[in-house]
Short mmCIF file of N, CA, C and O in Angstrom, two decimals:
data_model
loop_
_atom_site.label_atom_id
_atom_site.label_comp_id
_atom_site.label_asym_id
_atom_site.label_seq_id
_atom_site.Cartn_x
_atom_site.Cartn_y
_atom_site.Cartn_z
N MET A 97 47.13 -156.38 -119.53
CA MET A 97 48.31 -155.41 -119.57
C MET A 97 48.42 -154.97 -118.12
O MET A 97 47.49 -154.52 -117.36
N LYS A 98 49.86 -154.74 -117.87
CA LYS A 98 50.00 -154.26 -116.55
C LYS A 98 50.13 -152.93 -116.20
O LYS A 98 50.48 -152.07 -117.37
N ASN A 99 49.55 -152.60 -114.92
CA ASN A 99 49.21 -150.81 -114.83
C ASN A 99 50.13 -150.32 -113.91
O ASN A 99 50.38 -150.64 -112.80
N ASN A 100 51.38 -149.89 -114.64
CA ASN A 100 52.30 -149.01 -113.73
C ASN A 100 52.05 -147.86 -113.29
O ASN A 100 51.63 -146.72 -113.89
N ASN A 101 52.37 -147.82 -111.88
CA ASN A 101 51.99 -146.44 -111.06
C ASN A 101 53.36 -145.40 -111.36
O ASN A 101 53.85 -145.37 -110.45
N THR A 102 53.22 -144.74 -112.38
CA THR A 102 54.78 -143.88 -112.44
C THR A 102 54.07 -142.51 -112.12
O THR A 102 55.07 -141.59 -111.90
N ASP A 103 52.77 -142.31 -111.73
CA ASP A 103 52.58 -140.96 -111.12
C ASP A 103 53.17 -140.80 -109.66
O ASP A 103 52.88 -139.53 -109.36
N GLU A 104 53.02 -141.83 -109.13
CA GLU A 104 53.15 -141.43 -107.72
C GLU A 104 54.99 -141.34 -107.46
O GLU A 104 55.83 -142.25 -107.82
N THR A 105 55.20 -140.35 -106.44
CA THR A 105 56.36 -139.98 -106.39
C THR A 105 56.87 -140.99 -104.97
O THR A 105 55.89 -141.11 -103.79
N PRO A 106 58.11 -141.07 -104.85
CA PRO A 106 58.63 -141.52 -103.65
C PRO A 106 58.35 -140.79 -102.52
O PRO A 106 58.69 -139.56 -102.18
N LYS A 107 57.38 -141.32 -101.31
CA LYS A 107 57.57 -140.61 -100.09
C LYS A 107 58.83 -140.55 -99.19
O LYS A 107 59.35 -141.57 -99.11
N HIS A 108 59.15 -139.22 -98.83
CA HIS A 108 60.35 -138.91 -98.02
C HIS A 108 60.13 -139.15 -96.64
O HIS A 108 59.15 -138.55 -96.05
N GLU A 109 60.84 -140.11 -96.11
CA GLU A 109 60.58 -140.41 -94.50
C GLU A 109 61.61 -139.91 -93.86
O GLU A 109 62.81 -140.26 -94.38
N PHE A 110 61.56 -139.35 -92.60
CA PHE A 110 62.54 -139.05 -91.88
C PHE A 110 63.01 -140.12 -90.93
O PHE A 110 62.31 -140.97 -90.64
N LEU A 111 64.09 -140.01 -90.67
CA LEU A 111 64.73 -141.16 -89.68
C LEU A 111 64.09 -140.74 -88.30
O LEU A 111 63.87 -141.83 -87.62
N PHE A 112 63.83 -139.81 -87.57
CA PHE A 112 63.34 -139.70 -86.48
C PHE A 112 61.92 -138.68 -86.38
O PHE A 112 61.72 -138.58 -87.36
N ASP A 113 61.26 -138.99 -85.53
CA ASP A 113 60.14 -138.33 -85.33
C ASP A 113 60.42 -136.70 -85.05
O ASP A 113 61.51 -136.42 -84.58
N SER A 114 59.33 -135.86 -85.14
CA SER A 114 59.49 -134.67 -84.71
C SER A 114 60.04 -134.34 -83.33
O SER A 114 60.79 -133.07 -83.10
N VAL A 115 59.48 -135.26 -82.16
CA VAL A 115 59.83 -135.16 -81.18
C VAL A 115 61.30 -135.32 -80.90
O VAL A 115 61.83 -134.30 -80.08
N ASN A 116 61.93 -136.41 -81.47
CA ASN A 116 63.27 -136.38 -81.30
C ASN A 116 63.99 -135.33 -82.03
O ASN A 116 64.90 -134.84 -81.20
N TYR A 117 63.70 -134.58 -82.80
CA TYR A 117 64.34 -133.23 -83.56
C TYR A 117 64.01 -132.29 -82.65
O TYR A 117 65.54 -131.59 -82.35
N LYS A 118 63.41 -132.38 -81.84
CA LYS A 118 62.87 -131.01 -80.78
C LYS A 118 63.94 -131.20 -79.79
O LYS A 118 64.69 -130.41 -79.42
N ILE A 119 64.05 -132.51 -78.99
CA ILE A 119 64.74 -132.89 -78.08
C ILE A 119 66.51 -132.61 -78.56
O ILE A 119 67.29 -132.35 -77.86
N LEU A 120 66.66 -133.31 -79.94
CA LEU A 120 68.10 -132.71 -80.50
C LEU A 120 68.53 -131.42 -80.29
O LEU A 120 69.65 -131.11 -79.94
N LEU A 121 67.39 -130.43 -80.85
CA LEU A 121 67.94 -129.21 -80.93
C LEU A 121 68.10 -128.58 -79.38
O LEU A 121 68.96 -127.79 -79.30
N ILE A 122 67.20 -128.95 -78.73
CA ILE A 122 67.41 -128.55 -77.24
C ILE A 122 68.80 -129.00 -76.69
O ILE A 122 69.50 -128.34 -76.02
N GLY A 123 69.14 -130.37 -77.04
CA GLY A 123 70.70 -130.57 -76.61
C GLY A 123 71.82 -129.89 -77.07
O GLY A 123 72.54 -129.46 -76.64
N ILE A 124 71.42 -129.67 -78.06
CA ILE A 124 72.50 -128.45 -79.35
C ILE A 124 72.60 -127.46 -78.52
O ILE A 124 73.69 -126.87 -78.04
N ALA A 125 71.56 -126.57 -78.38
CA ALA A 125 71.38 -125.60 -77.62
C ALA A 125 71.89 -125.60 -76.01
O ALA A 125 72.71 -124.42 -75.80
N VAL A 126 71.70 -126.35 -75.33
CA VAL A 126 72.58 -126.81 -74.01
C VAL A 126 73.85 -126.94 -74.35
O VAL A 126 74.66 -126.06 -73.43
N ILE A 127 74.51 -127.63 -75.19
CA ILE A 127 76.32 -127.83 -75.61
C ILE A 127 76.35 -126.10 -75.77
O ILE A 127 77.40 -125.83 -75.57
N ALA A 128 75.78 -125.51 -76.65
CA ALA A 128 76.06 -124.24 -77.07
C ALA A 128 76.22 -123.32 -75.90
O ALA A 128 77.24 -122.51 -75.74
N LEU A 129 75.30 -123.27 -75.10
CA LEU A 129 75.61 -122.48 -73.83
C LEU A 129 76.36 -123.03 -72.84
O LEU A 129 77.40 -122.12 -72.46
N GLY A 130 76.91 -124.33 -72.80
CA GLY A 130 78.05 -124.61 -71.96
C GLY A 130 79.17 -124.03 -72.53
O GLY A 130 80.25 -123.80 -71.79
N PHE A 131 79.29 -124.23 -73.93
CA PHE A 131 80.61 -123.55 -74.41
C PHE A 131 80.45 -121.97 -74.35
O PHE A 131 81.94 -121.55 -74.43
N ILE A 132 79.45 -121.51 -74.35
CA ILE A 132 79.53 -119.83 -74.37
C ILE A 132 79.85 -119.55 -72.50
O ILE A 132 80.54 -118.51 -72.60
N LEU A 133 79.48 -120.50 -71.85
CA LEU A 133 79.98 -120.01 -70.61
C LEU A 133 81.23 -120.36 -70.00
O LEU A 133 82.02 -119.74 -69.03
N MET A 134 81.97 -121.23 -70.91
CA MET A 134 83.35 -121.45 -71.02
C MET A 134 83.92 -120.43 -71.13
O MET A 134 85.16 -119.92 -70.90
N SER A 135 83.41 -119.55 -72.16
CA SER A 135 84.47 -118.16 -73.06
C SER A 135 84.79 -117.21 -71.85
O SER A 135 84.32 -117.08 -70.70
N GLY A 136 85.79 -116.33 -71.96
CA GLY A 136 86.15 -115.18 -71.47
C GLY A 136 87.27 -115.76 -70.39
O GLY A 136 87.59 -116.70 -70.52
N GLY A 137 87.52 -114.65 -69.48
CA GLY A 137 88.48 -114.94 -68.68
C GLY A 137 90.15 -114.31 -69.11
O GLY A 137 90.87 -114.71 -68.37
N GLY A 138 90.07 -114.25 -70.27
CA GLY A 138 91.48 -113.77 -70.89
C GLY A 138 92.10 -112.52 -70.40
O GLY A 138 91.29 -111.98 -69.76
N SER A 139 93.44 -112.25 -70.71
CA SER A 139 93.96 -111.14 -70.45
C SER A 139 94.45 -110.48 -71.87
O SER A 139 95.10 -111.12 -72.61
N HIS A 140 94.46 -109.07 -71.95
CA HIS A 140 94.75 -108.46 -73.26
C HIS A 140 96.64 -108.47 -72.91
O HIS A 140 97.45 -108.35 -73.80
N ASP A 141 97.22 -108.11 -71.66
CA ASP A 141 98.56 -108.40 -71.75
C ASP A 141 99.08 -109.43 -71.05
O ASP A 141 98.51 -110.28 -70.33
N PRO A 142 99.68 -110.35 -72.06
CA PRO A 142 100.47 -111.60 -71.54
C PRO A 142 101.21 -111.69 -70.27
O PRO A 142 101.47 -112.79 -69.92
N ASN A 143 101.52 -110.57 -69.89
CA ASN A 143 102.42 -110.32 -68.72
C ASN A 143 101.67 -110.31 -67.46
O ASN A 143 102.25 -110.50 -66.16
N VAL A 144 100.03 -110.52 -67.38
CA VAL A 144 99.30 -110.33 -66.65
C VAL A 144 98.85 -111.40 -66.12
O VAL A 144 97.82 -111.90 -67.44
N PHE A 145 98.49 -112.23 -65.36
CA PHE A 145 98.04 -113.28 -65.07
C PHE A 145 96.48 -112.91 -64.32
O PHE A 145 96.53 -112.31 -63.64
N ASN A 146 95.31 -113.53 -65.14
CA ASN A 146 93.96 -113.03 -64.53
C ASN A 146 93.40 -114.39 -64.01
O ASN A 146 93.25 -115.23 -64.63
N GLU A 147 93.21 -114.41 -62.42
CA GLU A 147 92.39 -115.57 -61.83
C GLU A 147 91.26 -115.60 -62.23
O GLU A 147 90.55 -116.64 -61.70
N ASP A 148 90.27 -115.02 -63.15
CA ASP A 148 88.80 -115.11 -63.62
C ASP A 148 88.76 -116.56 -64.46
O ASP A 148 87.74 -117.11 -64.49
N ILE A 149 90.03 -117.17 -64.65
CA ILE A 149 89.85 -118.41 -65.44
C ILE A 149 89.56 -119.39 -64.78
O ILE A 149 89.32 -120.42 -65.21
N PHE A 150 89.82 -119.55 -63.53
CA PHE A 150 89.54 -120.64 -62.36
C PHE A 150 88.23 -120.39 -61.69
O PHE A 150 88.26 -121.18 -60.45
N ASN A 151 87.32 -119.64 -62.14
CA ASN A 151 86.29 -119.50 -61.17
C ASN A 151 85.14 -120.75 -61.45
O ASN A 151 85.40 -121.65 -62.50
N PHE A 152 83.99 -120.24 -60.52
CA PHE A 152 83.31 -121.65 -60.67
C PHE A 152 82.54 -122.03 -61.95
O PHE A 152 82.45 -123.33 -62.39
N ARG A 153 82.34 -121.08 -62.55
CA ARG A 153 81.36 -121.07 -63.82
C ARG A 153 82.45 -121.69 -64.94
O ARG A 153 81.46 -122.68 -65.79
N ARG A 154 83.43 -121.71 -65.17
CA ARG A 154 84.32 -122.02 -65.94
C ARG A 154 85.15 -123.52 -65.97
O ARG A 154 85.34 -124.47 -66.61
N ILE A 155 84.83 -123.71 -64.52
CA ILE A 155 85.73 -124.98 -64.06
C ILE A 155 84.42 -126.19 -63.72
O ILE A 155 85.01 -127.35 -64.13
N ARG A 156 83.31 -125.64 -63.43
CA ARG A 156 82.58 -126.79 -62.72
C ARG A 156 81.26 -126.67 -63.69
O ARG A 156 80.65 -127.78 -64.31
N LEU A 157 80.32 -125.58 -63.69
CA LEU A 157 78.92 -125.43 -64.37
C LEU A 157 79.37 -125.47 -66.18
O LEU A 157 78.58 -126.25 -66.37
N ALA A 158 80.16 -124.80 -66.60
CA ALA A 158 80.14 -124.80 -68.14
C ALA A 158 80.56 -126.42 -68.55
O ALA A 158 79.77 -126.89 -69.46
N PRO A 159 81.69 -127.04 -68.27
CA PRO A 159 81.58 -128.58 -68.59
C PRO A 159 80.66 -129.44 -68.18
O PRO A 159 80.05 -130.27 -68.80
N THR A 160 79.70 -129.20 -66.79
CA THR A 160 78.77 -129.81 -66.46
C THR A 160 77.61 -129.58 -67.68
O THR A 160 76.97 -130.50 -67.93
N THR A 161 77.40 -128.65 -68.06
CA THR A 161 76.34 -128.24 -68.70
C THR A 161 76.43 -128.86 -70.30
O THR A 161 75.72 -129.12 -70.99
N VAL A 162 77.70 -128.97 -70.70
CA VAL A 162 78.00 -129.39 -71.88
C VAL A 162 77.66 -131.23 -71.90
O VAL A 162 77.04 -131.82 -72.95
N LEU A 163 78.31 -131.55 -70.60
CA LEU A 163 78.00 -132.90 -70.70
C LEU A 163 76.39 -133.45 -70.73
O LEU A 163 75.66 -134.16 -71.15
N ILE A 164 75.39 -132.47 -69.83
CA ILE A 164 74.20 -132.62 -69.80
C ILE A 164 73.82 -132.49 -71.02
O ILE A 164 72.60 -133.24 -71.58
N GLY A 165 74.37 -131.56 -71.85
CA GLY A 165 73.75 -131.43 -73.08
C GLY A 165 74.09 -132.74 -74.14
O GLY A 165 73.17 -132.90 -74.78
N PHE A 166 75.20 -133.01 -74.12
CA PHE A 166 75.44 -134.50 -74.92
C PHE A 166 74.71 -135.85 -74.36
O PHE A 166 74.10 -136.14 -75.13
N GLY A 167 73.99 -135.33 -73.01
CA GLY A 167 73.01 -136.92 -72.72
C GLY A 167 72.08 -136.54 -73.12
O GLY A 167 70.85 -137.63 -73.79
N ILE A 168 71.52 -135.46 -73.16
CA ILE A 168 70.43 -135.01 -73.94
C ILE A 168 70.42 -135.03 -75.51
O ILE A 168 69.29 -135.88 -75.71
N THR A 169 71.05 -135.01 -76.06
CA THR A 169 70.93 -135.44 -77.57
C THR A 169 71.42 -137.07 -77.69
O THR A 169 70.66 -137.73 -78.53
N ILE A 170 72.16 -137.57 -76.81
CA ILE A 170 72.29 -139.09 -76.88
C ILE A 170 70.69 -139.98 -76.79
O ILE A 170 70.27 -140.81 -77.10
N TYR A 171 69.98 -139.09 -75.78
CA TYR A 171 68.75 -139.37 -75.39
C TYR A 171 67.82 -139.46 -76.49
O TYR A 171 67.02 -140.00 -77.03
N SER A 172 67.85 -138.27 -77.26
CA SER A 172 67.19 -138.12 -78.52
C SER A 172 67.23 -138.81 -79.51
O SER A 172 66.55 -139.04 -80.56
N ILE A 173 68.51 -139.44 -79.43
CA ILE A 173 68.56 -140.34 -80.72
C ILE A 173 68.37 -141.92 -80.52
O ILE A 173 67.76 -142.50 -81.11
N PHE A 174 68.62 -142.24 -78.87
CA PHE A 174 68.04 -143.48 -78.77
C PHE A 174 66.21 -143.79 -78.29
O PHE A 174 65.94 -144.84 -78.35
N LYS A 175 65.80 -142.60 -78.23
CA LYS A 175 64.24 -142.51 -77.90
C LYS A 175 63.38 -143.28 -79.30
O LYS A 175 63.68 -142.95 -80.25
N LYS A 176 62.30 -144.05 -78.59
CA LYS A 176 61.73 -145.03 -79.33
C LYS A 176 60.78 -143.93 -80.11
O LYS A 176 60.06 -143.32 -79.56
N SER A 177 60.63 -144.30 -81.45
CA SER A 177 59.46 -143.66 -82.11
C SER A 177 57.99 -144.45 -81.86
O SER A 177 58.23 -145.56 -81.72
N LYS A 178 56.73 -143.71 -81.94
CA LYS A 178 55.67 -144.48 -81.44
C LYS A 178 55.23 -145.20 -82.80
O LYS A 178 55.29 -144.74 -84.02
#
């Protein structure tokens, strides 16, 4: 008589290691920080133009931060598990 192992539950395996998930969360946080840096600079009166929309933070720093965040997330996906 064959012995069936019906008592064993299937083992759930994650796609990545915990290190990959930590790096991925860091990348997502950096992307969110970049979008937060982009916000603001609007005007309550549509007839008044606000020059704050063209400052260094919104034109250079925020998009660079978002791109670095995307780079971190791509690295976390391609990082090999041990």
